[in-house]
Structure formats: C-alpha cells, structure tokens
Short mmCIF file of C-alpha atoms in Angstrom, two decimals:
data_model
loop_
_atom_site.label_atom_id
_atom_site.label_comp_id
_atom_site.label_asym_id
_atom_site.label_seq_id
_atom_site.Cartn_x
_atom_site.Cartn_y
_atom_site.Cartn_z
CA MET C 28 -213.52 231.90 101.77
CA SER C 29 -212.11 228.82 103.01
CA PHE C 30 -208.76 228.64 104.83
CA SER C 31 -207.40 227.79 108.20
CA TYR C 32 -204.98 229.71 110.51
CA SER C 33 -203.43 229.39 113.82
CA VAL C 34 -202.85 232.28 116.24
CA VAL C 35 -199.50 232.23 117.85
CA ILE C 36 -198.94 234.64 120.80
CA ARG C 37 -195.67 235.01 122.93
CA THR C 38 -196.23 236.41 126.47
CA LEU C 39 -194.94 236.53 129.99
CA GLY C 40 -198.58 236.22 131.12
CA ASN C 41 -198.87 239.57 132.72
CA GLY C 42 -200.44 241.53 130.10
CA GLY C 43 -203.58 242.28 132.03
CA ASP C 44 -206.45 244.05 130.45
CA LYS C 45 -204.45 244.55 127.25
CA TYR C 46 -204.01 240.75 126.92
CA ARG C 47 -207.80 240.46 127.43
CA ALA C 48 -208.24 242.89 124.68
CA LEU C 49 -206.16 240.71 122.29
CA MET C 50 -208.25 237.78 123.12
CA ASP C 51 -211.36 239.46 122.77
CA SER C 52 -210.09 240.47 119.24
CA ILE C 53 -209.25 236.86 118.24
CA LEU C 54 -212.49 235.52 119.54
CA SER C 55 -214.56 238.04 117.80
CA GLN C 56 -212.96 237.33 114.16
CA THR C 57 -215.33 236.74 111.34
CA ILE C 58 -213.10 233.81 110.46
CA GLU C 59 -212.52 231.73 113.55
CA PRO C 60 -208.90 230.45 114.23
CA GLU C 61 -208.33 226.68 114.29
CA GLU C 62 -206.10 226.98 117.23
CA ILE C 63 -204.73 229.64 119.58
CA ILE C 64 -201.10 228.93 120.72
CA VAL C 65 -199.95 230.83 123.65
CA VAL C 66 -196.12 230.29 124.31
CA ILE C 67 -195.06 231.43 127.82
CA PRO C 68 -191.72 230.75 129.79
CA GLU C 69 -191.43 227.93 132.23
CA GLY C 70 -192.26 229.14 135.77
CA TYR C 71 -194.56 232.01 134.60
CA ASN C 72 -198.29 231.95 134.56
CA LEU C 73 -201.07 233.44 132.45
CA ASP C 74 -203.20 236.11 134.41
CA TYR C 75 -206.17 235.36 132.05
CA GLU C 76 -207.32 232.17 130.18
CA CYS C 77 -210.16 232.38 127.51
CA GLY C 78 -210.63 228.57 127.45
CA ARG C 79 -209.71 228.33 123.65
CA GLU C 80 -205.87 228.41 124.05
CA ARG C 81 -203.26 225.79 123.87
CA ILE C 82 -200.57 226.80 126.38
CA ILE C 83 -196.92 225.84 125.53
CA TYR C 84 -194.21 226.40 127.89
CA SER C 85 -190.73 227.10 126.71
CA LYS C 86 -187.37 228.66 127.85
CA LYS C 87 -187.75 232.54 128.27
CA GLY C 88 -186.72 234.40 125.30
CA MET C 89 -188.38 236.71 122.55
CA VAL C 90 -187.01 234.71 119.82
CA THR C 91 -187.13 231.36 121.60
CA GLN C 92 -190.86 231.90 122.35
CA ARG C 93 -191.66 232.88 118.74
CA VAL C 94 -189.67 229.98 117.42
CA VAL C 95 -191.80 227.50 119.57
CA GLY C 96 -194.97 228.98 118.58
CA ILE C 97 -194.38 228.97 114.78
CA ASN C 98 -193.06 225.44 114.84
CA SER C 99 -196.09 224.29 116.76
CA ALA C 100 -198.60 225.76 114.42
CA LYS C 101 -200.76 223.06 112.46
CA SER C 102 -202.67 225.30 110.23
CA GLU C 103 -202.48 226.61 106.58
CA TYR C 104 -201.55 230.19 107.81
CA ILE C 105 -200.39 231.75 111.12
CA LEU C 106 -201.40 235.12 112.68
CA VAL C 107 -198.46 235.96 114.82
CA VAL C 108 -199.07 238.66 117.54
CA ASP C 109 -197.57 240.25 120.60
CA ASP C 110 -199.79 240.15 123.68
CA ASP C 111 -200.74 243.72 123.56
CA VAL C 112 -202.55 244.32 120.43
CA LYS C 113 -206.17 244.64 119.29
CA PHE C 114 -208.00 244.69 115.97
CA GLU C 115 -211.31 244.66 114.33
CA PRO C 116 -213.56 241.49 113.59
CA ASP C 117 -212.65 241.30 109.97
CA PHE C 118 -208.87 241.79 110.64
CA VAL C 119 -207.86 238.20 109.47
CA GLU C 120 -210.27 238.18 106.58
CA SER C 121 -208.77 241.42 105.28
CA LEU C 122 -205.12 240.32 105.63
CA TYR C 123 -206.15 236.94 103.90
CA SER C 124 -208.05 238.75 101.08
CA PHE C 125 -205.34 241.03 100.24
CA GLY C 126 -202.60 238.36 100.55
CA THR C 127 -204.29 235.91 98.13
CA GLN C 128 -205.34 238.92 95.79
CA HIS C 129 -201.52 239.72 95.26
CA GLU C 130 -200.22 236.26 95.89
CA LEU C 131 -198.16 237.11 98.99
CA ASP C 132 -196.43 234.76 101.43
CA CYS C 133 -196.80 237.22 104.14
CA THR C 134 -199.26 240.14 104.79
CA LEU C 135 -198.41 242.99 107.26
CA PRO C 136 -201.07 245.09 108.78
CA MET C 137 -200.34 248.90 109.55
CA GLN C 138 -200.47 250.17 113.25
CA GLY C 139 -203.03 252.87 113.89
CA SER C 140 -206.00 254.31 112.55
CA ILE C 141 -206.68 254.70 108.74
CA ASP C 142 -206.71 258.39 109.33
CA ASP C 143 -203.37 258.49 111.27
CA LYS C 144 -201.22 261.04 109.56
CA GLN C 145 -198.06 259.46 111.10
CA SER C 146 -198.71 256.09 109.35
CA THR C 147 -198.35 256.99 105.59
CA THR C 148 -196.10 259.74 104.39
CA ILE C 149 -195.09 260.73 101.06
CA ASP C 150 -191.41 261.13 100.39
CA LEU C 151 -189.81 261.05 97.01
CA ARG C 152 -186.37 262.10 98.00
CA TYR C 153 -183.42 259.73 97.98
CA PRO C 154 -180.57 261.45 99.89
CA LEU C 155 -177.23 259.80 99.77
CA SER C 156 -177.21 259.25 103.67
CA VAL C 157 -180.55 257.32 103.34
CA ARG C 158 -178.90 254.78 100.60
CA ILE C 159 -175.89 254.45 102.72
CA ARG C 160 -177.71 253.84 106.00
CA GLY C 161 -179.89 251.38 104.20
CA ALA C 162 -176.81 249.37 103.39
CA PHE C 163 -176.58 248.82 107.27
CA THR C 164 -180.10 248.23 108.18
CA GLY C 165 -181.52 246.13 105.36
CA GLN C 166 -183.42 248.92 104.05
CA LEU C 167 -181.44 248.76 100.65
CA PHE C 168 -183.38 249.73 97.79
CA GLN C 169 -184.16 246.74 95.79
CA SER C 170 -184.69 248.71 92.64
CA ASN C 171 -185.45 252.20 91.12
CA GLN C 172 -188.43 254.53 90.79
CA LYS C 173 -190.29 252.10 88.64
CA SER C 174 -190.07 249.47 91.06
CA ILE C 175 -193.10 247.62 92.67
CA TYR C 176 -191.13 247.77 96.10
CA LEU C 177 -191.79 250.36 98.64
CA ASP C 178 -189.39 253.35 98.42
CA ARG C 179 -188.43 252.79 102.07
CA ILE C 180 -189.84 251.18 105.03
CA THR C 181 -188.56 251.37 108.66
CA VAL C 182 -186.90 248.26 109.88
CA THR C 183 -187.99 248.84 113.59
CA ALA C 184 -191.65 248.66 113.23
CA GLY C 185 -194.47 249.27 110.85
CA HIS C 186 -195.40 252.68 111.92
CA LYS C 187 -194.10 254.64 109.09
CA VAL C 188 -194.09 253.75 105.37
CA TYR C 189 -192.81 256.18 102.48
CA LEU C 190 -194.78 255.98 99.57
CA ARG C 191 -194.92 257.56 96.18
CA ASN C 192 -198.59 258.28 96.33
CA ASN C 193 -201.56 258.02 98.55
CA LYS C 194 -203.26 254.85 96.98
CA LEU C 195 -203.70 252.75 99.92
CA ASP C 196 -205.20 249.97 97.75
CA ASN C 197 -201.98 249.26 95.94
CA CYS C 198 -199.68 246.53 96.95
CA TYR C 199 -196.15 247.69 97.44
CA LEU C 200 -193.88 244.81 98.05
CA CYS C 201 -191.27 245.38 100.98
CA GLN C 202 -188.09 243.73 102.30
CA THR C 203 -188.72 243.95 105.91
CA GLY C 204 -191.57 244.26 108.43
CA ASN C 205 -192.85 244.48 111.86
CA PHE C 206 -192.68 241.54 114.27
CA GLN C 207 -195.47 242.77 116.41
CA CYS C 208 -198.28 241.60 114.19
CA PHE C 209 -198.30 239.63 110.85
CA PHE C 210 -200.12 236.97 108.86
CA ILE C 211 -197.91 234.46 107.08
CA ARG C 212 -198.33 231.06 105.41
CA THR C 213 -196.97 228.41 107.89
CA ASP C 214 -194.85 226.33 105.65
CA VAL C 215 -192.86 229.57 104.66
CA ALA C 216 -192.71 231.02 108.26
CA LYS C 217 -191.16 227.53 109.20
CA SER C 218 -188.88 227.58 106.21
CA VAL C 219 -187.03 230.63 107.57
CA LYS C 220 -185.59 228.54 110.43
CA PHE C 221 -185.56 231.38 112.82
CA GLY C 222 -184.19 228.85 115.45
CA ASP C 223 -180.99 229.31 113.83
CA GLU C 224 -181.03 232.96 114.87
CA LEU C 225 -181.04 232.39 118.75
CA TRP C 226 -177.75 234.68 118.81
CA LEU C 227 -180.19 237.56 118.90
CA GLU C 228 -181.09 236.82 122.55
CA GLN C 229 -177.76 235.72 123.69
CA GLY C 230 -175.96 238.82 124.40
CA GLU C 231 -173.61 238.97 127.50
CA LEU C 232 -175.05 242.18 128.90
CA SER C 233 -178.66 241.62 127.99
CA GLN C 234 -181.08 239.00 126.50
CA TYR C 235 -183.18 241.50 124.82
CA ALA C 236 -183.65 240.51 121.32
CA ALA C 237 -183.30 243.82 119.26
CA TYR C 238 -183.36 243.27 115.38
CA ASP C 239 -185.40 240.21 115.66
CA ASP C 240 -187.97 241.56 113.25
CA SER C 241 -185.37 242.75 110.87
CA THR C 242 -183.48 239.31 110.84
CA PHE C 243 -186.71 237.33 110.45
CA PHE C 244 -188.27 239.33 107.65
CA TYR C 245 -185.05 240.17 105.88
CA LYS C 246 -184.00 236.36 105.85
CA PHE C 247 -187.44 235.69 104.70
CA PHE C 248 -186.84 238.07 101.81
CA LEU C 249 -183.43 236.70 100.79
CA LEU C 250 -184.96 233.26 100.71
CA GLY C 251 -187.48 234.39 98.00
CA GLY C 252 -190.50 235.36 100.21
CA LYS C 253 -192.94 237.73 98.89
CA MET C 254 -194.55 240.18 101.29
CA ALA C 255 -196.46 243.56 101.43
CA TYR C 256 -198.16 245.77 103.71
CA SER C 257 -202.13 245.90 103.54
CA LEU C 258 -202.08 249.62 104.17
CA LYS C 259 -205.90 249.75 104.92
CA THR C 260 -205.70 246.83 107.46
CA ARG C 261 -205.03 248.36 110.91
CA TYR C 262 -204.45 247.30 114.36
CA ILE C 263 -203.91 249.07 117.67
CA HIS C 264 -200.77 248.60 119.73
CA LEU C 265 -201.52 248.82 123.57
CA ASP C 266 -198.00 248.76 124.65
CA ALA C 267 -198.25 246.76 127.67
CA ALA C 268 -194.38 247.04 128.24
CA SER C 269 -194.42 243.52 129.91
CA GLY C 270 -191.20 242.49 128.46
CA ARG C 271 -189.11 245.59 129.47
CA GLN C 272 -186.09 244.21 131.59
CA SER C 273 -185.55 247.43 133.77
CA LYS C 274 -187.56 250.35 135.17
CA SER C 275 -184.40 252.59 135.41
CA LYS C 276 -183.92 254.92 132.48
CA VAL C 277 -180.19 254.44 132.92
CA GLU C 278 -180.31 250.91 132.77
CA GLU C 279 -182.78 250.69 130.02
CA LYS C 280 -180.37 253.00 127.93
CA ARG C 281 -177.52 250.70 128.75
CA ILE C 282 -179.37 247.64 127.64
CA ARG C 283 -180.59 249.27 124.46
CA TYR C 284 -177.36 250.79 123.49
CA TYR C 285 -175.49 247.46 123.93
CA THR C 286 -178.05 245.21 122.26
CA ILE C 287 -178.44 247.57 119.17
CA ALA C 288 -174.66 247.91 118.73
CA ARG C 289 -174.30 244.08 119.02
CA ASN C 290 -177.34 242.77 117.07
CA ARG C 291 -177.24 245.25 114.24
CA THR C 292 -173.54 244.59 113.65
CA VAL C 293 -174.25 240.87 113.50
CA PHE C 294 -177.10 241.42 111.27
CA TRP C 295 -175.27 243.58 108.86
CA PHE C 296 -172.65 241.06 108.43
CA ARG C 297 -174.77 237.91 108.34
CA PHE C 298 -177.50 239.17 106.05
CA LEU C 299 -176.04 242.22 104.17
CA LEU C 300 -172.23 241.66 103.72
CA GLN C 301 -171.89 237.85 103.81
CA PRO C 302 -174.59 237.31 100.93
CA GLY C 303 -173.32 239.88 98.75
CA ASN C 304 -172.17 238.50 95.48
CA SER C 305 -170.89 241.56 93.59
CA PHE C 306 -167.86 243.98 94.14
CA TRP C 307 -170.26 247.07 93.98
CA ARG C 308 -172.74 245.40 96.39
CA LYS C 309 -169.94 244.77 98.91
CA ILE C 310 -168.54 248.18 98.63
CA HIS C 311 -172.14 249.66 99.22
CA VAL C 312 -172.72 247.54 102.33
CA ILE C 313 -169.16 248.16 103.73
CA ALA C 314 -169.75 252.05 103.10
CA GLY C 315 -173.25 251.52 104.90
CA GLY C 316 -171.40 249.78 107.78
CA ILE C 317 -168.79 252.44 108.43
CA TYR C 318 -171.43 255.14 108.18
CA ALA C 319 -173.71 253.56 110.81
CA LEU C 320 -171.02 252.77 113.11
CA ILE C 321 -169.64 256.27 113.13
CA ASN C 322 -173.02 257.90 113.15
CA TYR C 323 -174.57 255.83 115.83
CA THR C 324 -171.49 255.71 118.12
CA LEU C 325 -170.99 259.40 118.05
CA TYR C 326 -174.67 260.29 118.38
CA SER C 327 -175.27 257.97 121.39
CA THR C 328 -172.12 259.08 123.03
CA VAL C 329 -172.97 262.85 122.71
CA ILE C 330 -176.52 262.53 123.89
CA SER C 331 -175.25 260.61 127.03
CA LEU C 332 -172.61 262.82 128.12
CA ARG C 333 -174.08 263.45 131.49
CA PRO C 334 -173.79 262.06 134.94
CA GLY C 335 -174.70 258.58 135.63
CA TYR C 336 -174.73 257.65 131.82
CA LEU C 337 -171.11 256.63 131.31
CA LYS C 338 -172.12 252.89 131.66
CA SER C 339 -174.54 253.59 128.65
CA ILE C 340 -171.54 254.69 126.50
CA SER C 341 -169.30 251.76 127.48
CA ALA C 342 -171.98 249.46 126.74
CA ILE C 343 -171.94 250.48 122.96
CA PHE C 344 -168.34 249.32 122.78
CA VAL C 345 -169.07 246.10 124.64
CA GLY C 346 -171.81 245.51 122.11
CA TYR C 347 -169.32 245.87 119.17
CA ILE C 348 -166.86 243.65 120.84
CA ASP C 349 -169.47 240.87 121.49
CA ALA C 350 -170.78 241.22 117.89
CA PHE C 351 -167.41 240.13 116.41
CA LYS C 352 -167.41 237.22 118.99
CA THR C 353 -170.78 236.17 117.79
CA ILE C 354 -169.75 236.52 114.14
CA ASN C 355 -166.79 234.27 114.46
CA LYS C 356 -168.92 231.62 116.12
CA LEU C 357 -171.43 232.03 113.36
CA MET C 358 -168.92 231.96 110.59
CA PRO C 359 -168.88 228.12 109.99
CA THR C 360 -172.59 227.95 109.38
CA GLY C 361 -171.99 228.93 105.69
CA LEU C 362 -174.93 231.15 104.95
CA ARG C 363 -175.13 231.54 101.15
CA TYR C 364 -178.13 233.80 100.28
CA ARG C 365 -178.04 235.86 97.19
CA HIS C 366 -179.40 239.28 96.54
CA ASN C 367 -181.15 239.76 93.30
#
C-alpha cells in the first residue's frame, strides 16, 4: 500500500489534552503522514507541539484557516481534521482502502463507536416534509429507491445516516459530509476553490462559519466529486469547544440564529436555486426555501419567547437581510454548476 498524505489541522492553539490526543493519534498511524500542517491565526500560540508539525499562520477564520491548510498541502491525499478528534492507528489505512476500493475522491469516517446505535439508523420513509426540507439544505434525493446514493444524510455533521439496511460494508454515495474529519484527494480538494466562499465567515453580527461543511461538500458534489462514508471507520469527537465565541447562552443563541439564517439562505441560493436548469427543479427548490423560511423562523421565535431572548429573535431577521446583501454581492460571480 503506497500513497502519501498530509494532515491538515485548523486550531486556535488552546486544545489542551484533546489536541494532544489528536497528535498522538496521528503519530501512531500505521501509515505515516508525509507532513502535518497546523494552521493557527496570527497572534495565537500552540499550547503543545509534537515536533513534526509545519506551523502556518493565517488570518483568523474557520474557512480561511481551512483554505490555507488545504492549499498548502503537497501530498497525494489530505486528512483534514479539527483539533479535537482522535482515532485508531489503522484509521487512515482504512479510509484509503475503502476509497480506492470504490474509486472515491473523498472518504468520510463516522463519528462514534461501531456499536453506537445513534450512528446508523434504518429509515425507509420519505415524508413530503423531508423532501421539501431537502430542497433548502442540499439534502435533495439525487435519485430513487434503486439509487446507489444514501437515502438521506444530515448536513450538519456525520452523526446520523439513514440506510436501507445494516450492511456497513456497502458503499453508499452521498452529497454532503462532515467537515470535522475527512480524507480527500489533494487535487480534488483544491479544485473546490473554497477560498471563493469566504462569505461564510463575513457576517455583520458574527464570523462563525455555519454551513461551511455543507458548502464545501455540496460544491464538491456539484463539480462531479464522488464521496461516501466508510461506515466502519470511526473517530471520536472530544469537543474541545475552543472555537466558540461566547460563554453566554443568550449571546450564543443570538450568534447561532443570525448565522444559520444568513448562511443557509446564501447556500440555498448559490448552490441550489442558481444552478437549477429545469422548471421543476426550481419549483422544488423554491418550495423548499419557503418551507424552511417559515418553519425555522416560527420555531426559533416560539422557543425564544422569554425574557432576555428578544435579541436572538431579531438576529434571525438581521441574518435574512444580510443574506440578500451577500447574494447581491455574489451575483456577478456567474456560478454555473449543473445538477444531474
């Protein structure tokens, strides 16, 4: 088994023991990485160094740091990880073997243990609400019951996959993935040109980059990339919470409401509505947009109707306004992706 890979890590440098656990996992791999790239914002310092890393300083930003790391990689493949995960010594070998066996451009591991009942769930139902919701999130079913694609996969993380059966050895192609941890061909990762999507971290109320994983992987899918989860390859998320902007629950909710409203709306326009090349496709996506707009706004408002949370509610509408400002700025870019 001969291949080279770079490990790309984004961090604020304060991961502590959880960052050490990641480094221990990397250094114990059965196939040694060619390089370990650690991207940290200017003015920050690593609280631990293993002696093998190449440290690169960049502007602070979840997307910016990811872009710098990917563009700096020199190997055939990249293992992209956050600074708070750990895995077994055969982790990379398992991802590579599964990917080459099924001719994948990107292989995604699952979070949790192989016996974790929350990780894989059988669900054969296709309610209308799921289909409409999928038109807003990038979870659109690419095909039907006979498809080689997953029935559905969450866009926020790789925690839950809906399958037709319990055959974990099968290859189920997917259209989105989890940015926390993945293994990808370097040339393909760079072809996504994720640097064009810095709008994700440029919100007026927050620089938190919600929907960065959805944007990267769905753009990758639209460009013809082939990816799937290796359902038997697992990692553990230690959740260092080092990137959270606020310790206040009220402020955290305000940031989350604003960023999701803004970034999800821009994502919907840029990668679902704009690339649509058929009448029914656009009708489906518009219906999904209306559904999600009403559903998310009403639900978030109702659960936040209590003292101290009015700023959180108003942040939703500020997010929508900023989304349309962002869309107007992005219009001249002329994206012309096409759905199959």
